[in-house]
Tab-separated table of C-alpha atoms in Angstrom:
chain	number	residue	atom	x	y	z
O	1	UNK	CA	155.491	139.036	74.373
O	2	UNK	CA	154.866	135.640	75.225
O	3	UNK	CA	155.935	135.720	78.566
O	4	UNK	CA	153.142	138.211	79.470
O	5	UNK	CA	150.662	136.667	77.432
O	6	UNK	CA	151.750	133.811	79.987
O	7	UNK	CA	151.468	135.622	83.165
O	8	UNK	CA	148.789	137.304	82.001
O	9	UNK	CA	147.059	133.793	81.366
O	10	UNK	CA	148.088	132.124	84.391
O	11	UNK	CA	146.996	135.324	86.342
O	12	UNK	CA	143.244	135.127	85.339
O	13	UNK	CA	143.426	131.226	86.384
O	14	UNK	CA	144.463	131.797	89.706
O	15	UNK	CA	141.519	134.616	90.483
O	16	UNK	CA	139.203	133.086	92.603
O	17	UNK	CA	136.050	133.513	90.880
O	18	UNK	CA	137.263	132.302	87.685
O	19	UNK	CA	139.280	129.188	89.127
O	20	UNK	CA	136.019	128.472	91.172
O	21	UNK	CA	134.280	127.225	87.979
O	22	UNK	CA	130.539	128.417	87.230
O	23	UNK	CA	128.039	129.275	90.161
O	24	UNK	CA	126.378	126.650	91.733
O	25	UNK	CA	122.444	126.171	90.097
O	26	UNK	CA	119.905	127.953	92.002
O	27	UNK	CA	118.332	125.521	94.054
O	28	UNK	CA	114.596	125.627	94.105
O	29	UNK	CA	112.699	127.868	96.759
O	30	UNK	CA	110.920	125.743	99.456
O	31	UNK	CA	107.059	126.059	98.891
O	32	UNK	CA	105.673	128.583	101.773
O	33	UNK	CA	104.372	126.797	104.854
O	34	UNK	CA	101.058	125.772	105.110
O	35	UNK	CA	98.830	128.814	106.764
O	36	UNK	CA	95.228	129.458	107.217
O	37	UNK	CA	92.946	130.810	105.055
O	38	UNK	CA	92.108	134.294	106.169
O	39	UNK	CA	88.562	133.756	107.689
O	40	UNK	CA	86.001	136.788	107.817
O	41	UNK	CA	83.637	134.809	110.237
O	42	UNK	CA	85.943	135.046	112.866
O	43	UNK	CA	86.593	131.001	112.738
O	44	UNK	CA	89.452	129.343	114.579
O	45	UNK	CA	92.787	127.680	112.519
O	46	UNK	CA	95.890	126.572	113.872
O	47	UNK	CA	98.909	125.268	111.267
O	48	UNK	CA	102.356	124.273	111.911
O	49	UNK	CA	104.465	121.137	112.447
O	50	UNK	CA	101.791	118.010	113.563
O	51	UNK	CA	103.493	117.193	117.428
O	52	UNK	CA	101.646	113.799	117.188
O	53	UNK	CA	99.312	112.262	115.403
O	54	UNK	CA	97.155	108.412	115.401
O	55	UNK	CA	94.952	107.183	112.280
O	56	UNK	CA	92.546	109.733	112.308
O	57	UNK	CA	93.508	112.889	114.885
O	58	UNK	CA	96.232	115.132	115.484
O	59	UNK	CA	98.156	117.329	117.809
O	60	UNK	CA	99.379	120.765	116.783
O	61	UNK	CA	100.981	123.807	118.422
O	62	UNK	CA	99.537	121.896	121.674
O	63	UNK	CA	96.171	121.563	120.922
O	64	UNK	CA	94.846	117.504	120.063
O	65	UNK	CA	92.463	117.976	117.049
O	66	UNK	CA	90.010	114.843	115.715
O	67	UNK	CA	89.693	114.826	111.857
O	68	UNK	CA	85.787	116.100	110.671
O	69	UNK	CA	84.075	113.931	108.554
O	70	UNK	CA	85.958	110.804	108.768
O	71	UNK	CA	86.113	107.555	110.929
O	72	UNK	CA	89.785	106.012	111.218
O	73	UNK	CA	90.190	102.572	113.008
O	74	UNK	CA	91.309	102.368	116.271
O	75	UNK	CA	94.637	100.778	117.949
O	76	UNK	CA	92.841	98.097	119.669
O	77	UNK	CA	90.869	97.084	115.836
O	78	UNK	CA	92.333	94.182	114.351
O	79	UNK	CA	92.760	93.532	110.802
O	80	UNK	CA	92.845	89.858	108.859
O	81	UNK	CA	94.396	88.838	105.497
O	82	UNK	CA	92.808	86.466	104.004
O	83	UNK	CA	95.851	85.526	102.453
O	84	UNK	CA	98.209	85.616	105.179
O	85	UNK	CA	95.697	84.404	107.640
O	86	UNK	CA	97.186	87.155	110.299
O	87	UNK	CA	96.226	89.520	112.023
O	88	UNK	CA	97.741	93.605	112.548
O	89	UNK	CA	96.807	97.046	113.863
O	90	UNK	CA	93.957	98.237	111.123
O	91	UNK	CA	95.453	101.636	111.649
O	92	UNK	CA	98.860	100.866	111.163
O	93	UNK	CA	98.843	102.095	107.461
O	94	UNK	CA	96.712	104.961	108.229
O	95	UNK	CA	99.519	106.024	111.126
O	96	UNK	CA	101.826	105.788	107.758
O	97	UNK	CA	99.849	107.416	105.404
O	98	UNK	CA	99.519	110.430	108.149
O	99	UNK	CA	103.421	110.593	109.128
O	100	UNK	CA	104.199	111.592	105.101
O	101	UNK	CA	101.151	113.732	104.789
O	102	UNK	CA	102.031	115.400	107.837
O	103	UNK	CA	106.140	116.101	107.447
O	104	UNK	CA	105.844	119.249	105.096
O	105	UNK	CA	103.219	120.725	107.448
O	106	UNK	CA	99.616	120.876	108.437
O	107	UNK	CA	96.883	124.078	108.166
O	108	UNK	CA	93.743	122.570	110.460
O	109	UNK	CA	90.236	124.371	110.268
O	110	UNK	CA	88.209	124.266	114.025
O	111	UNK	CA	84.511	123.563	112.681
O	112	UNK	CA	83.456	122.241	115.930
O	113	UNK	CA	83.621	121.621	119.956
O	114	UNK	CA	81.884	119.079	121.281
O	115	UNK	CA	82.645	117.316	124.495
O	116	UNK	CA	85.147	118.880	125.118
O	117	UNK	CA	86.793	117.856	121.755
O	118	UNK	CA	87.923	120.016	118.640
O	119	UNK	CA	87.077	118.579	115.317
O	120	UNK	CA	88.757	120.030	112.039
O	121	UNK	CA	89.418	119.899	108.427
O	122	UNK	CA	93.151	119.705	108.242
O	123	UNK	CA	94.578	120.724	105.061
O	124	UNK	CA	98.763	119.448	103.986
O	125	UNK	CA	100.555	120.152	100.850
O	126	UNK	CA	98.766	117.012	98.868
O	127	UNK	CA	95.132	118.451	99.537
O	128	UNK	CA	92.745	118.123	102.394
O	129	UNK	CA	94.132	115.521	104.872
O	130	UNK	CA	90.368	113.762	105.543
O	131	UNK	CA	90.096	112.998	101.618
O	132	UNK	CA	93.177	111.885	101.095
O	133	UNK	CA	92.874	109.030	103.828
O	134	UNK	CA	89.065	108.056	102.683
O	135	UNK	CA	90.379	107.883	99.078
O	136	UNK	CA	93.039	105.796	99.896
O	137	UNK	CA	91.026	103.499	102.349
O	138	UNK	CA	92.639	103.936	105.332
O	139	UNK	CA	89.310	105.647	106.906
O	140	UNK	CA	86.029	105.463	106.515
O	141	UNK	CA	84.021	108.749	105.197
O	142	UNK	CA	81.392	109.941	108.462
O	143	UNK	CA	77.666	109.382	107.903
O	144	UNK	CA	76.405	112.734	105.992
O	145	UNK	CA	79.693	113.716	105.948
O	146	UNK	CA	82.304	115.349	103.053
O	147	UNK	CA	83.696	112.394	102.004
O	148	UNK	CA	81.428	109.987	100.531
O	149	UNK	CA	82.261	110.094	97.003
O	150	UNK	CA	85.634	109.512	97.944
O	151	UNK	CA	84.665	106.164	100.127
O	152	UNK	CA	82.675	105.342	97.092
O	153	UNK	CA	85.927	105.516	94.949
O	154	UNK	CA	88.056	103.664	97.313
O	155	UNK	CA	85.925	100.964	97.637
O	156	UNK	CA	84.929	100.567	93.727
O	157	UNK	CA	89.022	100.430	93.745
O	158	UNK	CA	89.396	97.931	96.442
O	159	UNK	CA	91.924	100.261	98.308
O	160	UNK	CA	93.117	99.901	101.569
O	161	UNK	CA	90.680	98.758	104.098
O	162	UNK	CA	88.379	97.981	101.059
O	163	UNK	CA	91.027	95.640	99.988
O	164	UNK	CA	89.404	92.369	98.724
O	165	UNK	CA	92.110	90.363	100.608
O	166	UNK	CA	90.888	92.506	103.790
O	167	UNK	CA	89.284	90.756	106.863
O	168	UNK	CA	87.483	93.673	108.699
O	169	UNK	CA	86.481	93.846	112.058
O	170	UNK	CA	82.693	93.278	112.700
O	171	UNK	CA	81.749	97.141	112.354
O	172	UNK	CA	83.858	97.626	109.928
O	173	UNK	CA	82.460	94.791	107.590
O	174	UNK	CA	78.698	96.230	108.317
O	175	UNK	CA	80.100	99.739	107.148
O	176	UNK	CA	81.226	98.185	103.769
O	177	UNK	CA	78.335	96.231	103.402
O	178	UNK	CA	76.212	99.206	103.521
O	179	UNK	CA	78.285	101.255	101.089
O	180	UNK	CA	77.954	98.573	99.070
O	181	UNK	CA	74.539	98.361	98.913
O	182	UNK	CA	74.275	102.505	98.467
O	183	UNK	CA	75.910	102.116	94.948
């Protein structure tokens, strides 16, 4: 009796799906990719993977789109600590910011040609790509435009290019001044 209590033992051990040991966890599903908004006005979108991208435009599915309602430095803008007493690339962190906002995918909104340029409001999986850079002060919110509140946040905050340790070029410096003075 005990030998086939035995076999019997040793032959439910050796069955694959008991010797494997519990199933794995279910691993969580991936959120959906970022799509458009179904538009009834006939307005253009394009989402996918960002190709490229520089502090404040982008390039998807072959098509370079500028960011509505904000103003991001430029390459050729230097920054100054006051600190450090150096200078760098004011859109170096902005370039950052935009690489992690970017990985998980981008949804962009055409609102405008001009010049032959398309302007959007680009939406990732933190929230709308424009606020998110204004809030964290790596661009400056467009005159009249969306994003003021969030400037006014930044700079109350002292983020990014609102820094206190921040040496601004010229235009930039008038641009703080003058939300400054708007509180």
């Amino acid at each position: 009796m005990h030998a086939i209590a035995f076999a019997l033992t040793l032959l439910l051990l050796s069955a694959p799906a008991l010797a494997a040991g519990p199933p794995p966890a279910a691993t969580p599903a991936a959120p959906p990719p970022l799509r458009c908004a179904e538009d009834g006005e006939g307005g253009a979108c394009v989402w996918g993977r960002a190709e490229g991208f520089d502090a404040g435009a982008l390039q998807v599915r072959g098509l370079h789109i500028a960011l509505a309602g904000i103003t991001a430095p430029g390459r050729k803008d230097l920054c100054g600590s006051k600190s450090a007493r150096d200078e760098f690339d004011c859109a170096r962190p902005a370039r950052k910011r935009m690489g992690e906002l970017l990985s998980k995918g981008v949804a962009c909104e055409i609102v405008d040609v001009a010049s032959g340029q398309l302007w959007g409001r680009c939406k990732v999986a933190d929230g709308d790509l424009g606020r998110l850079l204004v809030a964290g002060g790596l661009a400056r919110a467009a005159k009249d435009g969306p994003y003021a509140e969030a400037q006014k946040q930044a700079i109350a905050a002292r983020r990014g290019l609102w820094a206190a340790d921040m040496v601004l070029p010229r235009d930039w410096e008038t641009a703080r001044r003058k939300a400054e003075d708007e509180d």
